[in-house]
Coordinates of C-alpha atoms in Angstrom, one line a residue:
M1 CA -1.9 -27.2 58.3
S2 CA -3.6 -25.2 55.8
S3 CA -7.4 -25.4 55.1
V4 CA -7.4 -25.7 51.6
P5 CA -9.1 -28.5 50.4
Y6 CA -8.0 -31.5 49.0
R7 CA -8.3 -32.0 45.3
S8 CA -7.6 -35.1 43.2
V9 CA -5.3 -34.8 40.0
A10 CA -6.3 -37.6 38.4
P11 CA -8.3 -37.2 35.4
Q12 CA -12.2 -36.4 35.3
T13 CA -14.1 -39.4 34.1
D14 CA -16.6 -36.7 32.8
E15 CA -15.1 -35.6 30.0
G16 CA -16.4 -34.8 26.5
S17 CA -16.7 -36.8 23.1
M18 CA -14.1 -36.7 20.8
G19 CA -16.7 -34.6 18.5
E20 CA -17.5 -32.8 21.5
L21 CA -14.1 -31.8 22.0
L22 CA -13.5 -30.9 17.8
S23 CA -16.6 -28.7 18.4
V24 CA -15.0 -26.9 21.2
V25 CA -11.8 -27.0 19.2
T26 CA -13.2 -25.6 15.9
S27 CA -15.1 -22.5 18.1
D28 CA -12.1 -21.8 19.4
L29 CA -10.0 -21.6 16.4
Q30 CA -13.4 -19.6 15.1
T31 CA -13.2 -17.1 17.7
L32 CA -9.2 -16.8 17.2
F33 CA -9.5 -16.2 13.7
R34 CA -12.3 -13.3 14.1
Q35 CA -10.3 -11.7 16.9
E36 CA -6.8 -11.8 14.7
V37 CA -8.9 -10.5 11.2
E38 CA -10.3 -7.6 13.9
L39 CA -6.7 -6.8 15.2
A40 CA -5.4 -6.8 11.4
K41 CA -8.0 -4.0 10.5
V42 CA -7.1 -2.0 13.2
E43 CA -3.6 -2.1 12.8
V44 CA -4.5 -1.7 8.8
K45 CA -6.8 1.5 9.7
Q46 CA -3.8 3.0 12.1
E47 CA -1.0 2.6 9.0
A48 CA -3.7 4.0 6.7
T49 CA -4.4 7.0 9.2
K50 CA -0.1 7.5 8.5
A51 CA -0.4 7.1 5.3
G52 CA -3.0 9.8 5.1
K53 CA -1.3 12.2 7.2
A54 CA 2.5 11.4 5.3
A55 CA 0.6 11.9 1.9
G56 CA -0.7 15.3 3.2
M57 CA 2.5 16.1 3.8
F58 CA 4.0 15.4 0.5
G59 CA 0.5 17.2 -0.6
G60 CA 1.4 20.2 1.2
A61 CA 5.2 20.5 -0.2
G62 CA 4.3 19.8 -3.7
F63 CA 1.7 22.7 -3.8
A64 CA 5.4 24.8 -1.6
G65 CA 7.2 23.9 -4.6
Y66 CA 5.1 24.9 -7.1
M67 CA 4.9 28.4 -5.5
V68 CA 8.6 28.3 -5.5
L69 CA 8.9 27.6 -8.8
L70 CA 6.4 30.6 -9.8
F71 CA 7.8 33.0 -7.7
L72 CA 11.2 32.1 -9.2
S73 CA 9.8 32.5 -12.7
L74 CA 8.2 35.6 -11.7
A75 CA 11.7 37.2 -10.6
A76 CA 13.4 35.7 -13.8
V77 CA 10.7 37.4 -15.4
F78 CA 11.3 40.6 -13.7
G79 CA 15.5 40.4 -13.8
L80 CA 15.4 40.1 -17.7
A81 CA 12.7 42.4 -18.0
N82 CA 15.7 45.2 -16.7
V83 CA 17.6 44.2 -20.3
I84 CA 14.5 43.7 -22.5
D85 CA 11.0 44.3 -22.2
T86 CA 8.8 42.7 -20.3
G87 CA 6.6 40.7 -22.8
W88 CA 9.5 39.3 -24.0
A89 CA 10.6 38.8 -20.4
A90 CA 7.8 36.6 -20.2
L91 CA 7.4 35.2 -23.3
I92 CA 11.4 33.7 -22.7
V93 CA 10.3 32.1 -19.6
A94 CA 7.2 31.0 -20.7
A95 CA 9.5 29.1 -23.8
V96 CA 11.6 27.8 -21.0
W97 CA 9.2 25.9 -19.0
A98 CA 7.3 24.7 -22.1
V99 CA 10.3 23.1 -23.0
I100 CA 10.8 21.4 -19.5
A101 CA 7.3 20.6 -19.8
A102 CA 8.1 18.5 -23.4
V103 CA 11.0 16.9 -21.6
L104 CA 8.9 15.8 -18.8
Y105 CA 6.1 14.9 -21.1
Q106 CA 8.0 12.6 -23.1
R107 CA 9.7 11.1 -20.5
G108 CA 6.7 10.0 -18.6
R109 CA 5.5 8.8 -21.7
T110 CA 8.4 6.2 -22.2
G111 CA 8.6 4.9 -18.8
M112 CA 4.5 4.6 -19.2
R113 CA 5.6 2.4 -22.3
T114 CA 7.2 0.1 -20.0
V115 CA 4.2 -0.6 -17.5
A116 CA 2.7 -4.4 -18.3
P117 CA -1.0 -3.6 -17.7
K118 CA -1.3 -7.3 -16.6
P119 CA 1.4 -8.6 -13.5
E120 CA 2.9 -10.7 -16.3
Q121 CA 4.3 -13.0 -13.5
T122 CA 1.3 -13.6 -10.9
V123 CA 0.0 -15.0 -14.6
E124 CA 2.4 -17.6 -15.5
T125 CA 2.9 -19.1 -11.2
M126 CA -1.3 -19.2 -11.9
K127 CA -0.8 -20.9 -15.6
E128 CA 1.8 -23.6 -13.5
N129 CA -0.4 -23.5 -10.6
A130 CA -3.6 -24.8 -13.1
Q131 CA -1.5 -27.4 -15.0
W132 CA -0.4 -29.0 -11.8
A133 CA -3.9 -29.1 -10.1
R134 CA -4.3 -30.8 -13.6
H135 CA -1.8 -33.1 -13.2
P136 CA -0.2 -33.2 -9.4
T137 CA 1.8 -36.4 -9.9
G138 CA 3.2 -35.1 -13.4

C-alpha cells in the first residue's frame, strides 16, 4: 500500500471571516490590476519602439525622395541648357516647382479648413451623458 498520509476532504472550519475573505479578494484584484497595467506598459513600449523604427524608415524614404527630385531637377536644368541658356533653364525648372508648391499649398489649406478643432462627436456624447446623469430615469 502507499505511504501517503490520509487527508480529509471535508472543509476546514478555521476559515477566515467574510471581511478577511473580501480583503484577500480585493488584494488579489489589486495585484492582478497592477500586473495587467505593467503588461500593458511593456506592450505599448514594444509597439512604440516598432513605430519609431518604421517612422525612421519613412523619414529616410522622404529624404531619398527629396534627393531624387533634386537630381531630376538638375537633370532637367542641364537638359534644357542644351537648348537654351543655363540661367533660363534653371528659371523654368524653378517656375515648375513654384507651381507645384502653390497647388500643394492650396490643397493643404483647403484640407485644413475641413479639420474640426474639437472632437464634435465626443462633445455631443459628453453632453448626453451629463444630461442622463442629471435625469437618469427620464
